[in-house]
Every structure is written in C-alpha cells, then in structure tokens.
mmCIF file of C-alpha atoms (C1' of nucleotides) in Angstrom:
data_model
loop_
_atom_site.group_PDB
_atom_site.id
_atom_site.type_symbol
_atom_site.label_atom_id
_atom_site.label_comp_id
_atom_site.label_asym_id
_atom_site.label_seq_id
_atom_site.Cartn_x
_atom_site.Cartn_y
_atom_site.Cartn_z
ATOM 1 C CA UNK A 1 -17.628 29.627 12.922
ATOM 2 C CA UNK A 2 -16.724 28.828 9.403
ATOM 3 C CA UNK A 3 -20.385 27.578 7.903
ATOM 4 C CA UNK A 4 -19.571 28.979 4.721
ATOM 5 C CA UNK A 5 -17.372 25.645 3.923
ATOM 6 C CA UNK A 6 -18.415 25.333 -0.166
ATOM 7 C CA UNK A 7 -18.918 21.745 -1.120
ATOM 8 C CA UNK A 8 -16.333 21.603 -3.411
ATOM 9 C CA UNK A 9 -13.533 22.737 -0.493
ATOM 10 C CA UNK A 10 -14.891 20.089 1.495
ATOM 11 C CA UNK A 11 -14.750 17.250 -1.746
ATOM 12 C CA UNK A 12 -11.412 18.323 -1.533
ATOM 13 C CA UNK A 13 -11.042 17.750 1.695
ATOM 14 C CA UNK A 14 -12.277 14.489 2.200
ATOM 15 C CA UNK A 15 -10.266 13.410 -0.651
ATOM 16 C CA UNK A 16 -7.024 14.700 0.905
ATOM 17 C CA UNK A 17 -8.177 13.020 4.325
ATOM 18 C CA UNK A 18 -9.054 9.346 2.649
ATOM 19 C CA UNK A 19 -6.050 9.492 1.228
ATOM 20 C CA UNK A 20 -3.549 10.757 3.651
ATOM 21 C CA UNK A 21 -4.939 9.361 6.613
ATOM 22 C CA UNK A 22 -3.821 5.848 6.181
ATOM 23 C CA UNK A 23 -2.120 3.906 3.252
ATOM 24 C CA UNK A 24 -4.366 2.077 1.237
ATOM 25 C CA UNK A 25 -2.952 -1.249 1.759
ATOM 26 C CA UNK A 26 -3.504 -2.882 5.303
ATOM 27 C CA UNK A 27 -6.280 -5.515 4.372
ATOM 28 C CA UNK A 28 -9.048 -3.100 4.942
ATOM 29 C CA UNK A 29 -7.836 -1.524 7.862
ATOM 30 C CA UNK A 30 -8.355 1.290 6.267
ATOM 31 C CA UNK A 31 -9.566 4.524 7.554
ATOM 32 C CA UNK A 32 -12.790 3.797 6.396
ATOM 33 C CA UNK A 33 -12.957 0.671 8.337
ATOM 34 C CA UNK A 34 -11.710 2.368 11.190
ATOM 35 C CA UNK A 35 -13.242 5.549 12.027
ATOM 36 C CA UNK A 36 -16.608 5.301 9.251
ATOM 37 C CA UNK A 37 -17.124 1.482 10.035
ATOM 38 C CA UNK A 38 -17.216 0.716 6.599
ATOM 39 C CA UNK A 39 -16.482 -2.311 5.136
ATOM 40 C CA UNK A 40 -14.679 -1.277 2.340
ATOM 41 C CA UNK A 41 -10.941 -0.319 1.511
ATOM 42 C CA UNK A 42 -9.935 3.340 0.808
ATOM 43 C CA UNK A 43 -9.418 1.938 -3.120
ATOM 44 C CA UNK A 44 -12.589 -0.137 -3.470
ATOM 45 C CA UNK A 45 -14.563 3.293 -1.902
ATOM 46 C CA UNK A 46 -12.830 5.452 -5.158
ATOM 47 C CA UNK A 47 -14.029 2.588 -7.368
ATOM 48 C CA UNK A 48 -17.190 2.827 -6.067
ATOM 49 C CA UNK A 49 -17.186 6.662 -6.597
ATOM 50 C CA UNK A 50 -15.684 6.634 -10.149
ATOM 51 C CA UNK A 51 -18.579 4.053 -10.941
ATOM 52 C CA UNK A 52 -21.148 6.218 -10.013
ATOM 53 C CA UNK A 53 -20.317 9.201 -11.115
ATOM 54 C CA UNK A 54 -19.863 8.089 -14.554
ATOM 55 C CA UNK A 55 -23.410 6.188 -14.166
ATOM 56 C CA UNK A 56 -21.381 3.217 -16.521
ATOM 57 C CA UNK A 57 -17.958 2.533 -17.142
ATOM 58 C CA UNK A 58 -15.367 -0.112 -18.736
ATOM 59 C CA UNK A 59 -12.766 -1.733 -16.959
ATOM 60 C CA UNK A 60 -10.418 -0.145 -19.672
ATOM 61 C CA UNK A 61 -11.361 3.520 -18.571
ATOM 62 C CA UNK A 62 -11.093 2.255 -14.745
ATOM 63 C CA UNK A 63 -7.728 1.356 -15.340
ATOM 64 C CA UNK A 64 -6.569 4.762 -17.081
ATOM 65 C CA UNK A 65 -8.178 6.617 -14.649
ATOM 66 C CA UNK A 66 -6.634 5.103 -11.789
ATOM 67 C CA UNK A 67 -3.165 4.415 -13.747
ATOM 68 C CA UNK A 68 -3.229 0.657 -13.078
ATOM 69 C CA UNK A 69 -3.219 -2.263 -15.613
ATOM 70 C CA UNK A 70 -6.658 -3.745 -16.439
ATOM 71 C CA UNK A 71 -5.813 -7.128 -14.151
ATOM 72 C CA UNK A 72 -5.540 -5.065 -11.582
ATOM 73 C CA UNK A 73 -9.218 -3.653 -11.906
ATOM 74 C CA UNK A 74 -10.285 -7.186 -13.149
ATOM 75 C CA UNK A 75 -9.321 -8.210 -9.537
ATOM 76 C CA UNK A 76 -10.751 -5.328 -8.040
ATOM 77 C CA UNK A 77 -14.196 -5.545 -9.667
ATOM 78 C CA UNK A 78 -14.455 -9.458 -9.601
ATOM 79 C CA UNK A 79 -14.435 -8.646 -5.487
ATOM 80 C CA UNK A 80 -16.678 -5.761 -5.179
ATOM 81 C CA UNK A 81 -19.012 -8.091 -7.602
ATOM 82 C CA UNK A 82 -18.401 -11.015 -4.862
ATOM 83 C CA UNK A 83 -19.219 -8.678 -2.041
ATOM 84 C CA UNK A 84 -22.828 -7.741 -4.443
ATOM 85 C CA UNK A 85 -21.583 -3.963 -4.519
ATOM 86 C CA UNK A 86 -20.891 -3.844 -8.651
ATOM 87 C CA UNK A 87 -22.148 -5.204 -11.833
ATOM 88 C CA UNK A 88 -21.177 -6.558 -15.010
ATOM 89 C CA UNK A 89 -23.119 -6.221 -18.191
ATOM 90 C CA UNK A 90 -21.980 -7.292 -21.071
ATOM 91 C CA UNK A 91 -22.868 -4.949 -24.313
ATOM 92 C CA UNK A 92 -24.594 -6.441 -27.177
ATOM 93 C CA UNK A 93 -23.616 -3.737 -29.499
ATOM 94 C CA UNK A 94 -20.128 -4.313 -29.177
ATOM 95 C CA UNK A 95 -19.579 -7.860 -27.117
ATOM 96 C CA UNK A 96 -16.098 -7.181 -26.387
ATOM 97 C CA UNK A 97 -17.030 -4.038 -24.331
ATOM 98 C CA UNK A 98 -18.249 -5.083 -19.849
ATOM 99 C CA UNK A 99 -20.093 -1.866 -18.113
ATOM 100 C CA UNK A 100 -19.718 -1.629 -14.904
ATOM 101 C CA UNK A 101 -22.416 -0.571 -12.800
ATOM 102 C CA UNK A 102 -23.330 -0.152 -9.164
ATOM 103 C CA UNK A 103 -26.061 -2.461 -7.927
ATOM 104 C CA UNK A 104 -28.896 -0.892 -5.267
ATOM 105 C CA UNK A 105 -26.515 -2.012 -2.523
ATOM 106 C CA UNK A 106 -23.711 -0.853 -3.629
ATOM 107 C CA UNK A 107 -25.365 2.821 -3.994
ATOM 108 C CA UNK A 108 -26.537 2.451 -1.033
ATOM 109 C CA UNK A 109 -23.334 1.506 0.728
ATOM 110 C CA UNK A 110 -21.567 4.470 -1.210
ATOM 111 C CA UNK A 111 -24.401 6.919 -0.532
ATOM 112 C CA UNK A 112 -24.396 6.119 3.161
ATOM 113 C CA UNK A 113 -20.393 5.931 3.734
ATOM 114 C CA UNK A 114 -20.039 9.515 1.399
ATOM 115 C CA UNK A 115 -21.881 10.843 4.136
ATOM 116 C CA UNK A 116 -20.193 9.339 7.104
ATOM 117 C CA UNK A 117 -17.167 10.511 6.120
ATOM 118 C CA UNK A 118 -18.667 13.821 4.984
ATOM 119 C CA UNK A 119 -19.812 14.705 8.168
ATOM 120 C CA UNK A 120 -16.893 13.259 9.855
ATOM 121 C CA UNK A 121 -15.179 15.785 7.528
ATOM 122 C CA UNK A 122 -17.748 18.708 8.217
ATOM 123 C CA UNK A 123 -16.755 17.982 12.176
ATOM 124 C CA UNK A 124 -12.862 18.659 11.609
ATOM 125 C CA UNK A 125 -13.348 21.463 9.483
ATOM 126 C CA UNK A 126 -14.827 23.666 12.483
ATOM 127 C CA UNK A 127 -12.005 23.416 14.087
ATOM 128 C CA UNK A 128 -9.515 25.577 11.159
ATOM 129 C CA UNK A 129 -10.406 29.016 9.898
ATOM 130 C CA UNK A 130 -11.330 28.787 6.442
ATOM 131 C CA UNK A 131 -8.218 30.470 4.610
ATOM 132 C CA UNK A 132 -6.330 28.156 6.866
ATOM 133 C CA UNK A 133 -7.758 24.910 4.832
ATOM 134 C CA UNK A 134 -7.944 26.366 1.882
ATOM 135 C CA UNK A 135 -4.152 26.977 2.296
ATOM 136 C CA UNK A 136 -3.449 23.950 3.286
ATOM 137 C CA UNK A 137 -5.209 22.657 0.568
ATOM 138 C CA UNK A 138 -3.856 24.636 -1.996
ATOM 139 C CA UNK A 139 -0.295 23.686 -0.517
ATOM 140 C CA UNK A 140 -0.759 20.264 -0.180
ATOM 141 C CA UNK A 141 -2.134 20.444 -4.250
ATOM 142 C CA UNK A 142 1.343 22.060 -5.822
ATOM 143 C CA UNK A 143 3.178 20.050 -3.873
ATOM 144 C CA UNK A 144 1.770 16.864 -4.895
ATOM 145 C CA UNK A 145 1.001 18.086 -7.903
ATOM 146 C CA UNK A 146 5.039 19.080 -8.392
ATOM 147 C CA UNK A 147 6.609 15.851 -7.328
ATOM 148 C CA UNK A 148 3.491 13.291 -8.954
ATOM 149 C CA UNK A 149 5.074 14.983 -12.365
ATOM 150 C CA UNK A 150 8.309 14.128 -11.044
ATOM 151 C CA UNK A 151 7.602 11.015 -10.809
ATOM 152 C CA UNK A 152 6.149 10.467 -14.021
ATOM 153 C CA UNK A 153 8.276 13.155 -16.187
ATOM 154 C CA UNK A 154 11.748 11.659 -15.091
ATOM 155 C CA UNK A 155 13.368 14.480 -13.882
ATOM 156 C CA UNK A 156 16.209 15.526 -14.764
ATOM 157 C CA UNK A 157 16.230 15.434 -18.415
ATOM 158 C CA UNK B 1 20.166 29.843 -6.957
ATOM 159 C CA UNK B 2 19.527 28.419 -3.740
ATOM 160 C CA UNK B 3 22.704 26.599 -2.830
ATOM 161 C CA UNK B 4 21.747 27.475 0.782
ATOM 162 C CA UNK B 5 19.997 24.355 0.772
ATOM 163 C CA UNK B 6 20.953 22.539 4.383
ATOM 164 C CA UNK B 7 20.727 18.737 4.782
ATOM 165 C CA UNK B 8 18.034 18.540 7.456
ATOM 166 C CA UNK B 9 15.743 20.148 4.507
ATOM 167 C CA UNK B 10 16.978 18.344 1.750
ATOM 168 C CA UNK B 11 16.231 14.970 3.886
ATOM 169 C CA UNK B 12 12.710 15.952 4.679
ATOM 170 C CA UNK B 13 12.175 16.981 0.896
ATOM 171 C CA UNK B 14 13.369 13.025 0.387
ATOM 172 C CA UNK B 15 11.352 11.810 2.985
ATOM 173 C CA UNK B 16 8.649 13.542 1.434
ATOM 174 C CA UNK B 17 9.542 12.600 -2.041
ATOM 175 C CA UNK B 18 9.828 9.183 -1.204
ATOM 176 C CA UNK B 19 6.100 9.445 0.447
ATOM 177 C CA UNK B 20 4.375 11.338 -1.741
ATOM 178 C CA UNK B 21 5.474 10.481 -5.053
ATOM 179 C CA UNK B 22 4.532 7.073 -5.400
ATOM 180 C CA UNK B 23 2.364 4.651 -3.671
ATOM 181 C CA UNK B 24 3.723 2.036 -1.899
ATOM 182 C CA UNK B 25 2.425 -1.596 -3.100
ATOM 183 C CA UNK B 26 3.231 -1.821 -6.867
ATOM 184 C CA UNK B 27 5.532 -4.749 -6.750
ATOM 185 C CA UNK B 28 8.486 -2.882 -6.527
ATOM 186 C CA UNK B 29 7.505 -0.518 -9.656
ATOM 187 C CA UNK B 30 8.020 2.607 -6.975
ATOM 188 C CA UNK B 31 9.675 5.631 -7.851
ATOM 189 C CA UNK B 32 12.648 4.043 -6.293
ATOM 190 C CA UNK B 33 12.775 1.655 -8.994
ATOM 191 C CA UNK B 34 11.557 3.700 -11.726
ATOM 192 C CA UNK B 35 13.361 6.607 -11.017
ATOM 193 C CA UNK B 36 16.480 5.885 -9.107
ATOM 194 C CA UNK B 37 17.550 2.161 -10.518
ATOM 195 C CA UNK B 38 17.116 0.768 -7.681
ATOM 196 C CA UNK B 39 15.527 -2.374 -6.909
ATOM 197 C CA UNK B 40 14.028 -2.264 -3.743
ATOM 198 C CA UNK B 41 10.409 -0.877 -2.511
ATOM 199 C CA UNK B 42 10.273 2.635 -0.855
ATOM 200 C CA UNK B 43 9.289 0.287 2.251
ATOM 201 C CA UNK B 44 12.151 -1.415 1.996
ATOM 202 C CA UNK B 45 14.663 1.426 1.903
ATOM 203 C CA UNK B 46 12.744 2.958 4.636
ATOM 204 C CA UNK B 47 13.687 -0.275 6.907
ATOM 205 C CA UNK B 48 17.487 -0.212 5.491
ATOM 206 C CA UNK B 49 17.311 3.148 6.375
ATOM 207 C CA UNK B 50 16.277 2.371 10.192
ATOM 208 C CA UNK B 51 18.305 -0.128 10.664
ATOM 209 C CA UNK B 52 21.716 1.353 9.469
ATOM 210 C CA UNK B 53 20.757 4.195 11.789
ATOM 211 C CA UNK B 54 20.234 2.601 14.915
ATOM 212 C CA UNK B 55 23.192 0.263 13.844
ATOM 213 C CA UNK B 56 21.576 -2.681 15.798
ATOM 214 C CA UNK B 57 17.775 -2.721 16.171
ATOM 215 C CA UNK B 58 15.096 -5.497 16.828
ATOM 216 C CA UNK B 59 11.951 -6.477 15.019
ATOM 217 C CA UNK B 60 9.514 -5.357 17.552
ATOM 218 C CA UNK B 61 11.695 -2.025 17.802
ATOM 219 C CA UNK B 62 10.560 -1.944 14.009
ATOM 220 C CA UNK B 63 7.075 -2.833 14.451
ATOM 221 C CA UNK B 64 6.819 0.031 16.629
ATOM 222 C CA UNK B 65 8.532 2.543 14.452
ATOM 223 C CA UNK B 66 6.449 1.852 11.823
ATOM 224 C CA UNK B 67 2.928 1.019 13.588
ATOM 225 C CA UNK B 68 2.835 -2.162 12.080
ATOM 226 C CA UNK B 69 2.457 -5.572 13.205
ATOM 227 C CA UNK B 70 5.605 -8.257 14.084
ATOM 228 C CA UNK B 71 4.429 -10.939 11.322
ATOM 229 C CA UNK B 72 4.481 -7.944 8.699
ATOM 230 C CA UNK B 73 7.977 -7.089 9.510
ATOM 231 C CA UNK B 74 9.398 -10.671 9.710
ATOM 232 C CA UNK B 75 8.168 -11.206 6.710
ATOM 233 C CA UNK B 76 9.834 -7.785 5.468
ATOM 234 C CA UNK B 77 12.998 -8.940 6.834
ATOM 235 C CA UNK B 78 12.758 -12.274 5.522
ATOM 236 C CA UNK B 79 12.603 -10.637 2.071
ATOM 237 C CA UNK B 80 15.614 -8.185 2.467
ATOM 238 C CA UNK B 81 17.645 -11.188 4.052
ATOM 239 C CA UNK B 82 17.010 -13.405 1.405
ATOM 240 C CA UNK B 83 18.334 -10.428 -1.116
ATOM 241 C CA UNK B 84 21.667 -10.829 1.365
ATOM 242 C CA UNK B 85 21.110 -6.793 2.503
ATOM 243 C CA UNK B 86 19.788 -7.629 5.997
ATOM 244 C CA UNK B 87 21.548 -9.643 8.542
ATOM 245 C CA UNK B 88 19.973 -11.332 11.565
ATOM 246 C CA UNK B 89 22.041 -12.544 15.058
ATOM 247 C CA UNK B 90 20.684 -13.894 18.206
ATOM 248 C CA UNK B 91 21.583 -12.365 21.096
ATOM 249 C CA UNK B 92 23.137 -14.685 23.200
ATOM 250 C CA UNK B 93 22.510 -13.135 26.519
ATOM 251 C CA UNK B 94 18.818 -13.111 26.337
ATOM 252 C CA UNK B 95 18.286 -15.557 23.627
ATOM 253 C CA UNK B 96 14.771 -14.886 22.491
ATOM 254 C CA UNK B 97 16.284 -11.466 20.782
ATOM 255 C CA UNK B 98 17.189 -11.074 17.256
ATOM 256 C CA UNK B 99 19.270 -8.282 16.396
ATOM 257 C CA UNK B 100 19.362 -6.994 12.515
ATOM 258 C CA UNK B 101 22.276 -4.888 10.737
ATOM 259 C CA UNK B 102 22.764 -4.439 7.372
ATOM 260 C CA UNK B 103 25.377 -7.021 5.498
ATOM 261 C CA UNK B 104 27.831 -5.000 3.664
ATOM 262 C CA UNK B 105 25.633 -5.450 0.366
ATOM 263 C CA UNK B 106 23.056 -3.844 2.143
ATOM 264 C CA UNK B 107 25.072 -0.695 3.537
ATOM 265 C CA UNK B 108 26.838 -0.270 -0.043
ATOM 266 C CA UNK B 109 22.866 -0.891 -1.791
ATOM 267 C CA UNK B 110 21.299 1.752 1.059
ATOM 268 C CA UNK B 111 24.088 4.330 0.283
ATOM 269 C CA UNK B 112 24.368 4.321 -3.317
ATOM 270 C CA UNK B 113 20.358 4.497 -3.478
ATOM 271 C CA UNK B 114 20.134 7.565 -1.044
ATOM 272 C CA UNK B 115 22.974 9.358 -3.063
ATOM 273 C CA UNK B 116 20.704 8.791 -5.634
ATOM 274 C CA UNK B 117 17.486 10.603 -4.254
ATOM 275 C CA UNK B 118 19.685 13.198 -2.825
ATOM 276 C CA UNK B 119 21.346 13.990 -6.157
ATOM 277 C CA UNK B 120 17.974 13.891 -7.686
ATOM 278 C CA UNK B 121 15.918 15.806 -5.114
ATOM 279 C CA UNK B 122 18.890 18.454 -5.324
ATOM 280 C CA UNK B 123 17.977 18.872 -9.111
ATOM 281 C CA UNK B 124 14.867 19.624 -8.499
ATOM 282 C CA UNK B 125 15.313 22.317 -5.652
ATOM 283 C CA UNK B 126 17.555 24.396 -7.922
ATOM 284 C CA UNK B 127 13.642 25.424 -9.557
ATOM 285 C CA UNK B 128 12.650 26.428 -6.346
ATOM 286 C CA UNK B 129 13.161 29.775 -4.121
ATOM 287 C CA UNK B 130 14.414 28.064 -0.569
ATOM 288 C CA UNK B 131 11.140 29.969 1.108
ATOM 289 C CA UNK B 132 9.001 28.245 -1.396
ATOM 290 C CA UNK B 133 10.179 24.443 -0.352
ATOM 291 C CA UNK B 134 10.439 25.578 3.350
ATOM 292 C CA UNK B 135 6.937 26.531 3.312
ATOM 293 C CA UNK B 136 6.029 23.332 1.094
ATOM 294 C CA UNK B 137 7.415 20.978 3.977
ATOM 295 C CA UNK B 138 5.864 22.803 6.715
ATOM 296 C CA UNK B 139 2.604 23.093 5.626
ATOM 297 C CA UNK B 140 2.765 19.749 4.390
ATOM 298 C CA UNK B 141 3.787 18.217 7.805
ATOM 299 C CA UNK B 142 0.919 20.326 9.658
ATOM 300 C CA UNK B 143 -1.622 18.816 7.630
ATOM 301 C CA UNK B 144 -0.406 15.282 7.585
ATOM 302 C CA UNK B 145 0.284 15.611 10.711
ATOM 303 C CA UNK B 146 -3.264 17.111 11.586
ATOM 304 C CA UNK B 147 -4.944 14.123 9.632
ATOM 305 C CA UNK B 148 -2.935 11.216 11.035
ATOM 306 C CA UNK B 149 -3.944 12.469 14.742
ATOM 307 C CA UNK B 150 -7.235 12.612 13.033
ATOM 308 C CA UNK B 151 -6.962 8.938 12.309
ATOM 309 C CA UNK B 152 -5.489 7.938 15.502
ATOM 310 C CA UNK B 153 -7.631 9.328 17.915
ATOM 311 C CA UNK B 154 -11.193 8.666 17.168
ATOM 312 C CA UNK B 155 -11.692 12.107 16.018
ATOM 313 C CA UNK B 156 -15.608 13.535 17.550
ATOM 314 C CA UNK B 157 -14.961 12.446 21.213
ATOM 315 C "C1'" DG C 1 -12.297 -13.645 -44.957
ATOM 316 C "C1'" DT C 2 -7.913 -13.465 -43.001
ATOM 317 C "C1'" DG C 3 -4.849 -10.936 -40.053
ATOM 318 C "C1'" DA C 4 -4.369 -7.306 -36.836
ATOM 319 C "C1'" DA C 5 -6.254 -4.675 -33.106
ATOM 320 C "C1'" DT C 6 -9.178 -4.290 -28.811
ATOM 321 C "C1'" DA C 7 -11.664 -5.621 -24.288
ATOM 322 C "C1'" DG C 8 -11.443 -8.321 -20.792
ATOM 323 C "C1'" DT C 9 -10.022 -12.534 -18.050
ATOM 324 C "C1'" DT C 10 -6.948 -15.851 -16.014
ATOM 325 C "C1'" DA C 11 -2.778 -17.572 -13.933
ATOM 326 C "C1'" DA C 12 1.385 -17.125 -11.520
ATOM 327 C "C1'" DA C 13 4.149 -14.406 -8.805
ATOM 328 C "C1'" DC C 14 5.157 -10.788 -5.655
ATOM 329 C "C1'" DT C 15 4.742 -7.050 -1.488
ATOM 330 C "C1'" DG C 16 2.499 -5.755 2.378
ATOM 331 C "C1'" DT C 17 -0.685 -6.613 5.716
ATOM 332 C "C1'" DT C 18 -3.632 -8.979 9.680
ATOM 333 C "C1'" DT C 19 -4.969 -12.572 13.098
ATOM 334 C "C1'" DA C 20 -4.099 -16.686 15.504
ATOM 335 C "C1'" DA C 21 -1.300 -20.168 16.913
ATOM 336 C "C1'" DC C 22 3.159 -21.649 18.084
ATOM 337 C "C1'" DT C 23 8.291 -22.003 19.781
ATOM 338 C "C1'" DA C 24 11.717 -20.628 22.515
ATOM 339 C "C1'" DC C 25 13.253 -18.162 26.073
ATOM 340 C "C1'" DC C 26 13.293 -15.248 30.308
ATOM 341 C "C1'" DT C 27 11.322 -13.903 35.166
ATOM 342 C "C1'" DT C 28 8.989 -14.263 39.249
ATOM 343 C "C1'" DC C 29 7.560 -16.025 43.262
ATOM 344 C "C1'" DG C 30 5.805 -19.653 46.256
ATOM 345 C "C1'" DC D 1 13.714 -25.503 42.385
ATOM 346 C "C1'" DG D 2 9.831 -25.337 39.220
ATOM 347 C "C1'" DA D 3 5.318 -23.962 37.514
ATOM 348 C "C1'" DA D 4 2.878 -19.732 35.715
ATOM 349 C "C1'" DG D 5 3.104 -16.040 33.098
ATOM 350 C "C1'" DG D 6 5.313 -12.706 30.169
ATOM 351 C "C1'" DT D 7 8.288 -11.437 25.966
ATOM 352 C "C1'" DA D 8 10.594 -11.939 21.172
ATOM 353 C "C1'" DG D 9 10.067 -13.708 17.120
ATOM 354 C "C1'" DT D 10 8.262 -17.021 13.553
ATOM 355 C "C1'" DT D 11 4.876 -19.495 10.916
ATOM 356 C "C1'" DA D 12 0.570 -20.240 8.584
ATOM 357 C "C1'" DA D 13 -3.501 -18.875 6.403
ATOM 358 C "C1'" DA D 14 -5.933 -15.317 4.428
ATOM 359 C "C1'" DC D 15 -6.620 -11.160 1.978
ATOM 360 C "C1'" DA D 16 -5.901 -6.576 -1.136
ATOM 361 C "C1'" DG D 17 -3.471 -4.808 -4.652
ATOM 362 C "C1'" DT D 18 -0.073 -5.172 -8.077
ATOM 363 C "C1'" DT D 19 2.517 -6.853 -12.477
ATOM 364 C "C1'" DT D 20 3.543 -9.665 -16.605
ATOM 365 C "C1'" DA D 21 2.348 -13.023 -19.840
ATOM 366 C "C1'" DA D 22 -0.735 -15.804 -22.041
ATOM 367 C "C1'" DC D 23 -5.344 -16.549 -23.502
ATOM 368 C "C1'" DT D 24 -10.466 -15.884 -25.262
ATOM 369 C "C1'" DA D 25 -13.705 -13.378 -27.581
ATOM 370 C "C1'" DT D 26 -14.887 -10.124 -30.621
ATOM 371 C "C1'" DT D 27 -14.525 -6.427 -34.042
ATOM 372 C "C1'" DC D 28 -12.322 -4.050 -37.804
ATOM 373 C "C1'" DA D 29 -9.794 -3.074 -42.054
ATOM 374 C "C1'" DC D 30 -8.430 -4.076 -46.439
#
DNA sequence: GTGAATAGTTAAACTGTTTAACTACCTTCG
DNA sequence: CGAAGGTAGTTAAACAGTTTAACTATTCAC
C-alpha cells in the first residue's frame, strides 16, 4: 500500500526524521552513524546538502542559512575539508570571497548516504496510510513553525 | 478564551516549548536565556527539574533518565555545582553513592525560571482554541514518539 | 588614497558528549 | 577472613558545535 509517496512528502520526511530522531550533538553518534553507518554528523550531512544544492556557496551564506555565526561554519568546513569531503576556492574576482564546493568524495558520500536514509525512509513510510503522514507532517510543520517564531519574535510584546 | 487550560497540558506545551524551540548546544544562548532571563541551558533546567522532583536522585539514576552516559552527567553536575544550584552528599551507608538535591539557590533559580515559561507559554495559548493545542501535543508526541522507536530499534528487522 | 565596510580565519572559552581508565566501595563465596 | 568480581562515580583525553573578540586581507566610496 501507499506507493504513491511524492518525493517531496518523503524530502519532508526524511528531514523531520534526521532531525527528530536524535539531537545533533553526541560526537557523531548521530542517527546517521547509527542506523545509515555513515560517518558523518546529522549537521555536517545538511552542510553537505546545502553545498550541493547550491553547486557553490560562501561561508557567509552558510552561516545565514543555518542561523549560526561564520566561526561556527569556519569550524565546520575546516573539518569536512580535513575529512576530504569539501573544498575551498578562493575567487580571483573578488579575493575576499571562499566557495565552497563538494569534492568527488564528498558527492559521493552525500549521494550514497541520501539514499540510505531515503530508503530507510521509503521502508517506514509503508507502514502509515498516506493522509496519516501527511498529517503528521503538516502538524508537526505549524507547530514548529508557531513556537520557532516564538522563539525568535519574543513573545509577548 | 480558553482559560480551561489544565496544568498537565500547559506542562507538556513547556516541555515541548523547551524542546522544540531551540536547539540545545549554543553555549547557553537557548531560549531559556534569550527568552526567559535565565542563565542556564534548557539541559540544565531539565536536570534541576529531575532532581527537585525526585528530591534525592543519583547520577546513574540520571544517566538513565536521560540515555546518556555517567561521564556526561558528572560533568553536567560539576557545572551546576560549581554555579552553587546543585548539591552533592555521600551516602554514608553504602559509600560509593552520591546523592544530589538542589541548594536553596538552585530551588529558588528552578522555580522562578519555570514561572517564567509557564507565564510565557500561558500567553501564547490565549491565541489558541484548547482543541487546536490538544491536537498539536498529541500528534506531536505520536510522531516523535514513532521516530525515536525508529531510532532505537534498528528499524527493517 | 585613506578610512570604512566586508569575507573569512583564528584564538579562547564554553556545553555536551563518548570511551577508557581509574578509585573507592560493596558482596559473595570458598 | 579475604580474594574476585561487581557497582557508583570521577577523571582524562578527545571531539562537535557554539560564541565573542580580535585579526588579516581585500574591496569600495568619496
């Protein structure tokens, strides 16, 4: 049952799953170390996936995206560049400016976890009804959603 | 509207806000700290909050609890002693025990900080139909729930 | 061309975490 | 009794992720 799953339900999905499934700070023991074997931390794997979706990014943008200061993603990117996963190139035009790029491993390591947990993903999924994840889903979204702008708004003004 | 509210859903709305709203590891900037004024971690009100409860509890009672390792919460506890919040004493009858309570500090810090979230949690319910949050918080807890038995038991055996 | 802005790095400090080794203290059983 | 083994907790080293503050390059604006 339940094969018409659209990708973008199951996106969702896994993104709800790496992220509630364990906290992202236990020295890798992260859910992706645990149940998809891969080496990385939950955070390194969304740097990984910001990277290459954008094909080439700064640290600056990194650190909007992911609401962090720029030391942190200096930190960040100086390890996934130790590990051989991301590189640096410097841009002539304006030599202030670092892109950050994935190298052929570091694709490669993506590529192959995406899918791991994809299919891990795929393999929960028959067990709901559809309008039962997309609920859930759809819950889970507001309610995050409500209390993230709480958090940044300061209520109660 | 919705003065109906009763305590046992107001606390899991805090729990969850406490959860949800902010990551844990930001060197205290947590939405405890941002928000409420107050200067510990959401991980360490969450211990305060354990230990006033029980009154009395032990470390490895705590590692438990929070499916964490001993070294992580002696060092924890270290932290909130050296802030003069957490108290430890030796049980003399079987000496290798430690028992922890909060100092008075910590009582007076743990109360005045949950007031706090309470009074601001309540602020934000008033924008809320009661069948709206209810539905929030259960839906919530089936899929966390759902997803942390995920990540516990090996799911695809 | 000097002074201000921008991109990124480095250093120091901190929280939370793990593993491995260690101390101190029971308990058990020959 | 006393050695062997278990239990409670700590310590040390290592790591990820953070922050703030100071610094280096580089560009821009007037």
């Amino acid at each position: 049952m339940l094969k018409t799953l659209d990708l973008q339900t199951i996106q969702k999905l896994i993104d709800r799953y790496i992220a509630v499934s364990f906290s992202v700070n236990k020295k890798g023991e992260s859910m992706l170390k645990e149940q998809i074997g891969s080496d990385l931390t939950n955070d390194q794997h969304y740097m990984l996936r910001y990277i290459r979706q954008s094909g080439e990014c700064t640290s600056t943008e990194l650190a909007e995206v992911f609401e962090v200061n720029k030391s942190a993603i200096t930190a960040i990117i100086t390890r996934l560049s130790d590990k051989g996963l991301v590189k640096r190139k410097r841009d002539e035009a304006d030599r202030r400016v670092v892109y950050l790029t994935l190298t052929e491993e570091g694709m490669d390591l993506f590529e192959k976890t995406e899918q791991r947990i994809h299919a891990l993903v795929e393999s929960i999924i028959t067990k709901f009804e559809l309008d039962e994840i997309t609920s859930f889903i759809d819950t889970y979204e507001k309610l995050s959603g409500i209390l993230t702008d709480l958090a940044h708004n300061q209520l109660g003004e």
